[in-house]
Tab-separated table of C-alpha atoms and ligand atoms in Angstrom:
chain	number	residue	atom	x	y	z
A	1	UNK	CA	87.088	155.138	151.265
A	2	UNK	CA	86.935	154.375	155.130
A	3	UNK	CA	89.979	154.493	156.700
A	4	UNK	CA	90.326	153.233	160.756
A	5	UNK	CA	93.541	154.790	162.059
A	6	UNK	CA	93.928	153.420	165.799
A	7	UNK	CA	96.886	156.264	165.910
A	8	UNK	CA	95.108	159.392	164.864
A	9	UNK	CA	94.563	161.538	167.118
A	10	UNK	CA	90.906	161.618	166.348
A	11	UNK	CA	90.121	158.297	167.539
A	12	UNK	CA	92.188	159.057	170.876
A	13	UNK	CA	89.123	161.815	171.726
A	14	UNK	CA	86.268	159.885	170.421
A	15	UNK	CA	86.523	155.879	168.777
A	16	UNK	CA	82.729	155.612	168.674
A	17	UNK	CA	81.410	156.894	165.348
A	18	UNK	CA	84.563	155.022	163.399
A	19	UNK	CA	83.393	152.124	165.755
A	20	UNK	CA	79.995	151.885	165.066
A	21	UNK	CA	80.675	152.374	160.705
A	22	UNK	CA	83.547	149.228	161.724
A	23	UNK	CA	80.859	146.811	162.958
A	24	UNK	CA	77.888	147.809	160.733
A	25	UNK	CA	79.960	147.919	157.381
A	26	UNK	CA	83.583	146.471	157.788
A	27	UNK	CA	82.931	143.847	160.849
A	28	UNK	CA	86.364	141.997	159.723
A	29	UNK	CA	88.526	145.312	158.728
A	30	UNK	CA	91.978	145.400	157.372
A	31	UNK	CA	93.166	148.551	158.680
A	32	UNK	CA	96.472	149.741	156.462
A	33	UNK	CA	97.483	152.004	159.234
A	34	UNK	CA	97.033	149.826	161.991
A	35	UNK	CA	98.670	147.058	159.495
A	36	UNK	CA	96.105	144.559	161.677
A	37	UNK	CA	92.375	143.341	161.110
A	38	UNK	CA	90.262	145.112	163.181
A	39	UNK	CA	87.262	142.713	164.966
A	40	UNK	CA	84.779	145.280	166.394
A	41	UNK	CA	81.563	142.839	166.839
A	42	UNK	CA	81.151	141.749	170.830
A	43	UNK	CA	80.422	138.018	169.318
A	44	UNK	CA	83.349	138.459	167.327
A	45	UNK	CA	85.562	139.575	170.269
A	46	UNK	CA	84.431	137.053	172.605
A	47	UNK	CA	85.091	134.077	170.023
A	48	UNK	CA	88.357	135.431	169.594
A	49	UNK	CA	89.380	135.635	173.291
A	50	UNK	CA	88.080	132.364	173.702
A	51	UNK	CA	89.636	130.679	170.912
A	52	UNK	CA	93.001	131.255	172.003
A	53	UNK	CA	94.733	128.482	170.332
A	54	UNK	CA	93.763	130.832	167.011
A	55	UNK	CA	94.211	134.368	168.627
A	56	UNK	CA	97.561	133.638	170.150
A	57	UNK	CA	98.914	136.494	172.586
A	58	UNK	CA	102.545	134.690	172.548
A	59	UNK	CA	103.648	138.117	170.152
A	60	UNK	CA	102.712	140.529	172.703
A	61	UNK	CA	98.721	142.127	173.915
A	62	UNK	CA	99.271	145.397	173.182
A	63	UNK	CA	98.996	147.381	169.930
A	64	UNK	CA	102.746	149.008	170.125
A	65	UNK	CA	104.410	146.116	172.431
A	66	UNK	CA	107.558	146.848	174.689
A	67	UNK	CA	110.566	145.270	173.832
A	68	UNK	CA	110.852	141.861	175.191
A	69	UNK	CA	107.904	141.672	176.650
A	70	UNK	CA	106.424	139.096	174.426
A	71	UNK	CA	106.353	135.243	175.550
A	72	UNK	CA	107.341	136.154	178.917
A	73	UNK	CA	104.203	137.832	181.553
A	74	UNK	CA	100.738	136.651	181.858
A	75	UNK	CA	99.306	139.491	179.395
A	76	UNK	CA	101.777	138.054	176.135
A	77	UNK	CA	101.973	134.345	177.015
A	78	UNK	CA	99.111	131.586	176.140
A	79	UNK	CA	98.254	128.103	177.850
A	80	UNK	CA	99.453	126.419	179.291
A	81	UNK	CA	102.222	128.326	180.090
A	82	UNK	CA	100.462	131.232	180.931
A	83	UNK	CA	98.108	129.478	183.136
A	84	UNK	CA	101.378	128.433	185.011
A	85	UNK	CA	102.587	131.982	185.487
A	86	UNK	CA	98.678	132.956	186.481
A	87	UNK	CA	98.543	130.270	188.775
A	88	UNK	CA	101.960	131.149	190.669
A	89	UNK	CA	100.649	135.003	190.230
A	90	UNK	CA	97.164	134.275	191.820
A	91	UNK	CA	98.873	132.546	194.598
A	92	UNK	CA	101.137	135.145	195.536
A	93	UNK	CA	97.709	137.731	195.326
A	94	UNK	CA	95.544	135.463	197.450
A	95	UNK	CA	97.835	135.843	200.297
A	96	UNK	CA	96.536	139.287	200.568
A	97	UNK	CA	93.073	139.584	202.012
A	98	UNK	CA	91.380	142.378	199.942
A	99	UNK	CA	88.746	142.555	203.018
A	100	UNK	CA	92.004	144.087	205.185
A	101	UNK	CA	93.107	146.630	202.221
A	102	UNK	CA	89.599	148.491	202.250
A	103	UNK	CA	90.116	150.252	205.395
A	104	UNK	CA	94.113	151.479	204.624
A	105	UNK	CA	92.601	152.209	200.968
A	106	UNK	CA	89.773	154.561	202.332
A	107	UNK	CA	92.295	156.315	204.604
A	108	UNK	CA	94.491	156.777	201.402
A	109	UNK	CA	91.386	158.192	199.464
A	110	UNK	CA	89.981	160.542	202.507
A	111	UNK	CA	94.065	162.243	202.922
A	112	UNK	CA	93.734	162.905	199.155
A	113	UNK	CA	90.442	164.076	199.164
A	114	UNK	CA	90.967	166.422	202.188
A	115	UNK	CA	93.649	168.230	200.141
A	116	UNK	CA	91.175	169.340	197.205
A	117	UNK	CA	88.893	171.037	200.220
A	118	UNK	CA	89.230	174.182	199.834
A	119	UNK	CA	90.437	174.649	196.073
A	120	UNK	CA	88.164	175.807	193.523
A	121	UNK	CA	89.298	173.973	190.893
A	122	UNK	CA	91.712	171.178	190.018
A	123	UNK	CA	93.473	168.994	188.107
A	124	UNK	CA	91.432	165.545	189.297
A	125	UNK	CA	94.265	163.317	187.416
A	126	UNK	CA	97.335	165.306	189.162
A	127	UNK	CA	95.734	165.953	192.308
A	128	UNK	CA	93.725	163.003	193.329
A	129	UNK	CA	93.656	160.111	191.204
A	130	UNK	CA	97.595	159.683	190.328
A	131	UNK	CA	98.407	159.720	194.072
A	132	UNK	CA	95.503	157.665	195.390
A	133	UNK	CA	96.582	154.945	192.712
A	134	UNK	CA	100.556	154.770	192.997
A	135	UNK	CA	99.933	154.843	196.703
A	136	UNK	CA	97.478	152.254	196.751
A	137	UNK	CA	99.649	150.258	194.008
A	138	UNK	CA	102.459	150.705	196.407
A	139	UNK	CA	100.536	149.383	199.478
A	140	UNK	CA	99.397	146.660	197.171
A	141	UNK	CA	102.620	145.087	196.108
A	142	UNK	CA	104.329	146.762	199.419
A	143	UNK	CA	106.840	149.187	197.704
A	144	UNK	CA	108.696	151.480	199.541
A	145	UNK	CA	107.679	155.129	197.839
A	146	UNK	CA	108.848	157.135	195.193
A	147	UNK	CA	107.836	159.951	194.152
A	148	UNK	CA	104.423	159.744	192.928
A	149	UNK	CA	104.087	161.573	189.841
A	150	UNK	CA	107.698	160.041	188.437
A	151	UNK	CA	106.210	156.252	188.823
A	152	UNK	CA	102.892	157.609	187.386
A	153	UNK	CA	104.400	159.670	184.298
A	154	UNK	CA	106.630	156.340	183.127
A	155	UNK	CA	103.945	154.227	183.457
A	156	UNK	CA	102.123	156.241	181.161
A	157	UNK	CA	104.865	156.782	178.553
A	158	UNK	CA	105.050	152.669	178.990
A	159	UNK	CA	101.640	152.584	177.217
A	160	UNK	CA	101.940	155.507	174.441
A	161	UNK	CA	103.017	155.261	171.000
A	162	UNK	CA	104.620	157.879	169.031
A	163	UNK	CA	101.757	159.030	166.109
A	164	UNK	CA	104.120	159.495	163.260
A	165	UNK	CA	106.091	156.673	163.719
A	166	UNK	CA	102.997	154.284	164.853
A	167	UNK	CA	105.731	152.836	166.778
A	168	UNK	CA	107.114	152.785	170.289
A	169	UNK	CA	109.869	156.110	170.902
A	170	UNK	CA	112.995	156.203	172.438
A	171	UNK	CA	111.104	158.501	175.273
A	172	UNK	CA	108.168	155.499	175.821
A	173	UNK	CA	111.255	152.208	175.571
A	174	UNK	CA	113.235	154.597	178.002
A	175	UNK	CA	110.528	154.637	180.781
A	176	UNK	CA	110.165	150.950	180.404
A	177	UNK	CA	114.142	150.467	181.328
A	178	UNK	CA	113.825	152.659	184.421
A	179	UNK	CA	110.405	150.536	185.459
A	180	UNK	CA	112.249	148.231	185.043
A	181	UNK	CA	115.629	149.321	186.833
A	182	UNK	CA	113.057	149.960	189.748
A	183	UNK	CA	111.536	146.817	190.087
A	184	UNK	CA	114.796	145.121	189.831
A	185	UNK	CA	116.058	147.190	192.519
A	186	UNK	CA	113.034	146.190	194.467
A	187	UNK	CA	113.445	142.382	193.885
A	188	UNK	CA	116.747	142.451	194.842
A	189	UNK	CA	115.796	143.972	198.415
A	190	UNK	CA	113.064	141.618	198.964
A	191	UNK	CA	115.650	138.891	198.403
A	192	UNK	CA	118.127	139.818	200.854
A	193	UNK	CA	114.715	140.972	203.232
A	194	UNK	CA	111.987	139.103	202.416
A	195	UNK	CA	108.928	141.083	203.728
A	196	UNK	CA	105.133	140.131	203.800
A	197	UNK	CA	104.132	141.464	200.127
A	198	UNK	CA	103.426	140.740	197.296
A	199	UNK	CA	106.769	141.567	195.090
A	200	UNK	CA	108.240	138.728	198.095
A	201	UNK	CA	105.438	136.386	197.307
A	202	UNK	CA	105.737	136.749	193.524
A	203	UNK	CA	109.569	135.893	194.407
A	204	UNK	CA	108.957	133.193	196.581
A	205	UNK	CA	105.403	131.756	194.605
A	206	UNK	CA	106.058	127.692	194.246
A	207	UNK	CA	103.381	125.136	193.492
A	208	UNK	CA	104.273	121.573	192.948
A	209	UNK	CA	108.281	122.801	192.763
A	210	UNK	CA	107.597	125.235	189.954
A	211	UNK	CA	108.792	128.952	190.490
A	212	UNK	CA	108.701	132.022	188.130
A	213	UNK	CA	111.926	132.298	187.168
A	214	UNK	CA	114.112	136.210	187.110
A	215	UNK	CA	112.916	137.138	184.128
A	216	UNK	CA	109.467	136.122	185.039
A	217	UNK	CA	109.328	137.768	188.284
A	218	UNK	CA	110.988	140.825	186.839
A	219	UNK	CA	108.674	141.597	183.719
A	220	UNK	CA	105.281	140.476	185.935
A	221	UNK	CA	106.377	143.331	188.534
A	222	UNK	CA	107.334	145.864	185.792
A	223	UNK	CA	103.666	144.854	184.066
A	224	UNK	CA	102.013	145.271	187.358
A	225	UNK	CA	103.455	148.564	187.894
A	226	UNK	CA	101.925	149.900	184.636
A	227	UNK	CA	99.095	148.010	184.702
A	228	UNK	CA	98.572	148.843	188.281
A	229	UNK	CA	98.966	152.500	187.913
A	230	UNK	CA	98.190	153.271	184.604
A	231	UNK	CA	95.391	151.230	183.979
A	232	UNK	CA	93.300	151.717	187.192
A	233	UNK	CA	94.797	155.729	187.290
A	234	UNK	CA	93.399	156.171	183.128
A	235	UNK	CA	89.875	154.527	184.267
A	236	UNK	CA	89.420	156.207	187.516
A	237	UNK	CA	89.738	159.215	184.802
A	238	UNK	CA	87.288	158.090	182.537
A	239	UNK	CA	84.790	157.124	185.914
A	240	UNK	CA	84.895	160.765	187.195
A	241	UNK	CA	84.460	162.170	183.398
A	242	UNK	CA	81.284	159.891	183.063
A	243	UNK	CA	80.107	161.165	186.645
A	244	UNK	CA	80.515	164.500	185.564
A	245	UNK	CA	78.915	164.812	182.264
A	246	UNK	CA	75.912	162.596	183.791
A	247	UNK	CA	75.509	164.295	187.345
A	248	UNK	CA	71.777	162.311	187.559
A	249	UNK	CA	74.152	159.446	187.505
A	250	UNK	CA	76.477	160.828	190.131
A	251	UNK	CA	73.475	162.389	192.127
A	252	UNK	CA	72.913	159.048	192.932
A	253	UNK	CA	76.211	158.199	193.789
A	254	UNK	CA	77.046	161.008	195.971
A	255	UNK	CA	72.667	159.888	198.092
A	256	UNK	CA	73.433	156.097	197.758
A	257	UNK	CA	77.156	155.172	197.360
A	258	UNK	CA	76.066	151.496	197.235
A	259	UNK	CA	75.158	152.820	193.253
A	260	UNK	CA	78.942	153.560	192.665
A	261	UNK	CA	79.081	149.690	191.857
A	262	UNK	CA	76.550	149.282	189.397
A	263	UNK	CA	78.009	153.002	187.770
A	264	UNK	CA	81.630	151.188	187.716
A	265	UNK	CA	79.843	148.154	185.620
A	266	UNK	CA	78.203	150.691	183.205
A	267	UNK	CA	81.559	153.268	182.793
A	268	UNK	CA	83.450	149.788	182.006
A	269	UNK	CA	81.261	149.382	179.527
A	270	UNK	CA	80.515	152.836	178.380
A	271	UNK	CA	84.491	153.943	177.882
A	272	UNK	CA	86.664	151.131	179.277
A	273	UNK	CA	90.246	152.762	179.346
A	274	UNK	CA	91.323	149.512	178.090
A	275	UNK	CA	89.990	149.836	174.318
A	276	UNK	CA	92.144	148.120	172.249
A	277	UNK	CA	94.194	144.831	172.500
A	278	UNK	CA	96.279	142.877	169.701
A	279	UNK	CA	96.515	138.734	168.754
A	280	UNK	CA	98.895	136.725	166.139
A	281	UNK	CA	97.230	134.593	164.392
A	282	UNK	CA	98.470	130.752	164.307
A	283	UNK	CA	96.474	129.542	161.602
A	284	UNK	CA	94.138	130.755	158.269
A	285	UNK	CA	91.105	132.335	159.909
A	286	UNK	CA	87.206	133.370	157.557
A	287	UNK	CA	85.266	135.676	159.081
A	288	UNK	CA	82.644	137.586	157.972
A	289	UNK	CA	84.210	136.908	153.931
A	290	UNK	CA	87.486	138.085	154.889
A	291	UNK	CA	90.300	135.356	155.108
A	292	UNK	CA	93.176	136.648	157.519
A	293	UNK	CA	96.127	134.557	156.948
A	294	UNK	CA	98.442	132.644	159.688
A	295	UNK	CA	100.895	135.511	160.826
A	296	UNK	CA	98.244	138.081	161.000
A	297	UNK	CA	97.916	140.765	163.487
A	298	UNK	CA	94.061	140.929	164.631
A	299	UNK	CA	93.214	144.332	166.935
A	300	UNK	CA	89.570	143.105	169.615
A	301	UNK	CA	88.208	146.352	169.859
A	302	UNK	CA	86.811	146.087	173.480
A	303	UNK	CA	85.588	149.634	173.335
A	304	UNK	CA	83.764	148.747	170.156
A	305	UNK	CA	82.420	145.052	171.610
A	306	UNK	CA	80.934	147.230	174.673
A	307	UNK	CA	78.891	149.358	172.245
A	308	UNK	CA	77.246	146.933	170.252
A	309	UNK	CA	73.682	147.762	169.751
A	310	UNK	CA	73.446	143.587	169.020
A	311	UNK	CA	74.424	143.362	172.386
A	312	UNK	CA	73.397	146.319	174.643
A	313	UNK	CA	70.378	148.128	173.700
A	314	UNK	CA	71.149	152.166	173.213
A	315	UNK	CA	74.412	151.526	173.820
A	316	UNK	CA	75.470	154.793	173.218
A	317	UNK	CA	73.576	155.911	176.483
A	318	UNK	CA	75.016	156.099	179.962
A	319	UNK	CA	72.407	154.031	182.091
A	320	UNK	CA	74.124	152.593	185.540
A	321	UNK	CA	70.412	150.735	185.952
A	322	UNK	CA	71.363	148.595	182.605
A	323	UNK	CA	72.578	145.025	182.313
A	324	UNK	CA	76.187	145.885	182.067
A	325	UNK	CA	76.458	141.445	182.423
A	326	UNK	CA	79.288	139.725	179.842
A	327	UNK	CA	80.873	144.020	179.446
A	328	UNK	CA	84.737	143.051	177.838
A	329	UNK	CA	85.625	146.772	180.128
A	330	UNK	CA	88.116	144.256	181.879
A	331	UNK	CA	88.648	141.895	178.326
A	332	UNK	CA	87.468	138.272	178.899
A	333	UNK	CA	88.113	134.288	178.929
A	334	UNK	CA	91.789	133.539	179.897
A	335	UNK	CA	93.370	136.743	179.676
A	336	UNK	CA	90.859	138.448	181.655
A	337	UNK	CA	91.989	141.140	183.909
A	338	UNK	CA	93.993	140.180	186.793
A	339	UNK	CA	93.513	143.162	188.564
A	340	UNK	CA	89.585	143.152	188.718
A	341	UNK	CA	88.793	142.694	192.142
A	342	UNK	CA	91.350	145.117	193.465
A	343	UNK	CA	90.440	147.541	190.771
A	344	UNK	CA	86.754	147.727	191.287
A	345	UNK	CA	86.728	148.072	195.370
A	346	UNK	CA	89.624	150.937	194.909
A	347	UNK	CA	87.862	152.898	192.186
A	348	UNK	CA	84.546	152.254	194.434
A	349	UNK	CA	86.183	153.396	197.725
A	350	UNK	CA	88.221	156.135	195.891
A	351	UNK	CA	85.021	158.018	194.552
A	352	UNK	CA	83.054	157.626	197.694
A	353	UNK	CA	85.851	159.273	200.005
A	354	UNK	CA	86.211	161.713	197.080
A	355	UNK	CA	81.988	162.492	196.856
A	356	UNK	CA	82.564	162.835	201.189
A	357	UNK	CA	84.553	166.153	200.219
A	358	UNK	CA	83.213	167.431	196.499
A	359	UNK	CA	79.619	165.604	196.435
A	360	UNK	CA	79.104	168.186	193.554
A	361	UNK	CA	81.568	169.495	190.464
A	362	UNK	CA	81.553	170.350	186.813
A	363	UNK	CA	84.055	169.671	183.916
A	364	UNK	CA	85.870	173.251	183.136
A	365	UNK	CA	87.231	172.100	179.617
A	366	UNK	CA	85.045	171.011	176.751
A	367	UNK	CA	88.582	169.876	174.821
A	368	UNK	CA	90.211	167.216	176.713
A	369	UNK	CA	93.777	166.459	176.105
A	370	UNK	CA	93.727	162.616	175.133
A	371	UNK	CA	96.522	160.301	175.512
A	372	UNK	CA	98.675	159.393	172.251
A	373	UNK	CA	97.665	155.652	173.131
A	374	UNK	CA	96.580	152.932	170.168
A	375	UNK	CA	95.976	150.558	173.065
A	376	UNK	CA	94.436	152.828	175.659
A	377	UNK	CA	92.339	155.702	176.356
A	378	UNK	CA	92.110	158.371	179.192
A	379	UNK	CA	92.570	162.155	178.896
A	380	UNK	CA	95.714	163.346	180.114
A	381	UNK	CA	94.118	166.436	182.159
A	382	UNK	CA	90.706	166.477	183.468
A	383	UNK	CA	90.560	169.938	185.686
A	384	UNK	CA	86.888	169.847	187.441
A	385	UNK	CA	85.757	172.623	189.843
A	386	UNK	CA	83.142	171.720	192.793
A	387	UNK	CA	80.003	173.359	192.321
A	388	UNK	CA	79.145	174.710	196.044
A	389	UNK	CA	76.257	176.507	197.032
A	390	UNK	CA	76.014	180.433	196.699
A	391	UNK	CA	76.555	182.656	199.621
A	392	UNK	CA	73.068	183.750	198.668
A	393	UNK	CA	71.681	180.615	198.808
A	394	UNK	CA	73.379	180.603	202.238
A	395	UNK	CA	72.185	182.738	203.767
A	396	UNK	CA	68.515	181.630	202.037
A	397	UNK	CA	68.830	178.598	203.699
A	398	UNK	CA	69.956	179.451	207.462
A	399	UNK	CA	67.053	182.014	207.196
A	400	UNK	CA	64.562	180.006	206.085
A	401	UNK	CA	65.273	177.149	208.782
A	402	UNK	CA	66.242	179.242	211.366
A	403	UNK	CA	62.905	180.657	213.228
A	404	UNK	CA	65.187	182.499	215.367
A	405	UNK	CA	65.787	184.906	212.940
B	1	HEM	C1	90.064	149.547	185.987
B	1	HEM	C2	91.331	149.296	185.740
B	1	HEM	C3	91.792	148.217	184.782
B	1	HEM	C4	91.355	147.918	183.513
B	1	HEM	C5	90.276	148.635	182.711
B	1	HEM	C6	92.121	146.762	183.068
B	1	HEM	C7	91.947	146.128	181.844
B	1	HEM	C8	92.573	144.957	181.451
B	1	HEM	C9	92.301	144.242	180.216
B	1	HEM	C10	91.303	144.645	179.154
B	1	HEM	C11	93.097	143.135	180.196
B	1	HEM	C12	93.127	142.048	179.102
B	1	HEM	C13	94.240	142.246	178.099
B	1	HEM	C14	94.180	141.243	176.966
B	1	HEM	O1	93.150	140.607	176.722
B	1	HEM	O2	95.211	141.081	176.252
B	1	HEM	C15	93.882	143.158	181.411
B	1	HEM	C16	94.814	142.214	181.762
B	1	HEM	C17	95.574	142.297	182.884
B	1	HEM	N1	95.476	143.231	183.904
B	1	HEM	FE1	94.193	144.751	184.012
B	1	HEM	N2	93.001	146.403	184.049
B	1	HEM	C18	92.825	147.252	185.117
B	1	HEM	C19	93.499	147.228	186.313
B	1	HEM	C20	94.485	146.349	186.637
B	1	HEM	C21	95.215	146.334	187.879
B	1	HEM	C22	94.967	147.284	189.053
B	1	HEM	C23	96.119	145.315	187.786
B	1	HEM	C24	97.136	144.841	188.775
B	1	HEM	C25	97.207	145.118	190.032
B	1	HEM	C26	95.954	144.683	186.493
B	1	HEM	C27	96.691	143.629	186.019
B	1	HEM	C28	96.441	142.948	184.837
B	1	HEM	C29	97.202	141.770	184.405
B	1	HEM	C30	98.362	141.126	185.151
B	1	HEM	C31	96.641	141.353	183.193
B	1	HEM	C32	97.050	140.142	182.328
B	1	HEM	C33	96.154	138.978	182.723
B	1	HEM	C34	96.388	137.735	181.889
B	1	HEM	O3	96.805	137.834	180.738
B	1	HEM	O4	96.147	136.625	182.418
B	1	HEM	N3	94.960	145.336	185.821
B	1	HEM	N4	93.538	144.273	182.157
């Protein structure tokens, strides 16, 4: 009998195959382990997202939610009153030109790049990614900083799940308290000193009156922390895994960096970190001959939408010249990913300041270590070592172009 276990370890390393048996066989799946219906057809998906009043997000987005989360941030809220907390957001992340953050963000980049010069291997999640993105978070929302790898290692326990349990642990609610102990601590200083930045902005947002109130303000920056660096950290992890195991694809990257945007589009699509998100439904819903009843917890498979042969053709194949146009690598209609823009110019300006120091590198493991994560997946280490030429070839080459000699 099939069986989809979002939780097993199995689908952390590699969703696909259970994916593609979901939408050819079981496109409306009650999964007993997931206790949720699984949609895994991209038509399926995108009717869902769009018919929010059905797919409701008010009992939290993701698969294993964090306490009190639900009903109160822009990811577990629906309209209207989420459109009033994305409004107030959006205002507070207009203020910030993203034109101006390119340059600081490239400098960021280049200082992290420069210290994997000379190493012959390394860890590209520890030792470039996880900086670059909690210092470019940090920039972002104007944070004084921490140490790195702390912010980075609770954000990432914010999003796991324990296996066993299929559940939240004490370890993943505790990292939650202290994001949120920080941000609080954070918000209190921009109070008594505002500051131009965004946690001041999100403080200060008003439109017609209306302000975010302390709960509000609090949860958004705690969700922006993890979203911030755990989301754009796990996919700049999956980007440089794609670019490795494809180096045609990042051949062309490291000639014509103007390609790292259309191989952004396709690695959203390919193996968005973001693969699985939950809804409650508000009323009896029929699809496909199954009837899921009001209370319901529905899973979109994103990672299964983005690898629908009924939408992409060989969609199992890593193309960045393909029509990667309506990709859910960001999700889609209301609830669509805040965090776009910012994302795709930092993962864009991160890789080509990266390719300006190690234009050429190969994956040492075969076995990643994958992230216990129902909602998300990135491997946890991803150690790479820069392919440079021989001495040999050297010496080949000064001889050969050198008539001198
Ligand atoms: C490449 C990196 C990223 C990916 C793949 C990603 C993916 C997603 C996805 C799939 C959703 C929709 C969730 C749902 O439908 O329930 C989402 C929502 C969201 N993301 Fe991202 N994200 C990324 C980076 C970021 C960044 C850098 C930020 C903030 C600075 C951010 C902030 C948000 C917020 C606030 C929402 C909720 C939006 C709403 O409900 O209106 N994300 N993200």
């Amino acid at each position: 009998m099939f069986r989809f276990d979002p939780f097993s370890p199995d689908v952390d390393a590699d969703p696909f195959p259970e994916y593609r048996t979901l939408r050819d066989e079981h496109p409306c799946f009650w999964s007993e382990e997931a206790g949720m219906w699984v949609l895994s057809r991209y038509d399926d998906v995108v009717e869902a997202l769009d018919d929010w009043q059905t797919f409701s997000s008010a009992h939290g987005n993701m698969m294993t939610e964090l306490p009190g989360r639900a009903g109160a941030t822009l990811g577990t809220t629906d309209p209207p009153h989420h459109d009033r907390l994305r409004g107030l957001i959006q205002h507070a992340f207009i203020r910030r030109n993203l034109d101006t953050l390119e340059a600081p963000i490239h400098q960021i980049a280049a200082a992290a790049a420069a210290e994997l010069a000379d190493r012959d291997q390394f860890d590209f999640i520890e030792d470039f990614s996880s900086k670059f993105t909690v210092r470019v978070l940090f920039a972002v929302l104007g944070l004084p900083l921490v140490d790195e790898q702390i912010v980075r290692s609770k954000a990432i326990l914010m999003v796991q799940n324990d296996p066993a349990t299929h559940a939240k642990g004490p370890e993943h609610i505790a990292a939650f308290e202290w994001m949120k102990d920080y941000a609080q601590s954070v918000i209190d200083e921009r109070r008594r000193d505002p500051q131009d930045d965004l946690i001041t902005h999100f403080a200060e947002a008003e439109i017609d009156g209306d302000r975010l109130d302390e709960r509000e303000v609090l949860l958004t920056t705690t969700t922006l922390l993890m979203a911030g660096v755990e989301s754009l950290g796990g996919f700049m992890s999956m980007f440089a895994l794609n670019l490795a195991d494809f180096p045609d694809a990042r051949r062309e990257c490291v000639e014509q960096p103007e390609q790292l945007r259309r191989a952004i589009e396709e690695s959203l699509r390919y193996n968005t970190s973001a693969q699985r998100f939950k809804r409650r439904l508000t009323r009896d819903h029929t699809l496909h001959g199954e009837t899921m009843r009001e209370g319901d917890f529905v899973c979109l498979a994103f990672g299964s939408a983005n690898r629908d042969e009924r939408k992409y053709p060989d969609p199992d194949v890593y193309d960045i010249h393909r029509r990667t146009q309506g990709h859910l690598g960001f999700g889609g209609s209301v609830h669509l990913c805040l965090g776009t823009s910012i994302a795709r110019m930092s993962v864009k300006v991160a890789m080509r300041a990266f390719h300006e120091v190690i234009p050429d590198y190969e994956r040492v493991e075969d076995e990643l270590p994958w992230m216990p994560s129902s909602t998300f997946r990135s491997p946890m280490r991803l150690v790479l070592a820069p392919t440079r030429p021989t001495p040999k070839e050297d010496s080949w080459h000064t001889t050969a172009t050198s008539p001198a000699r």
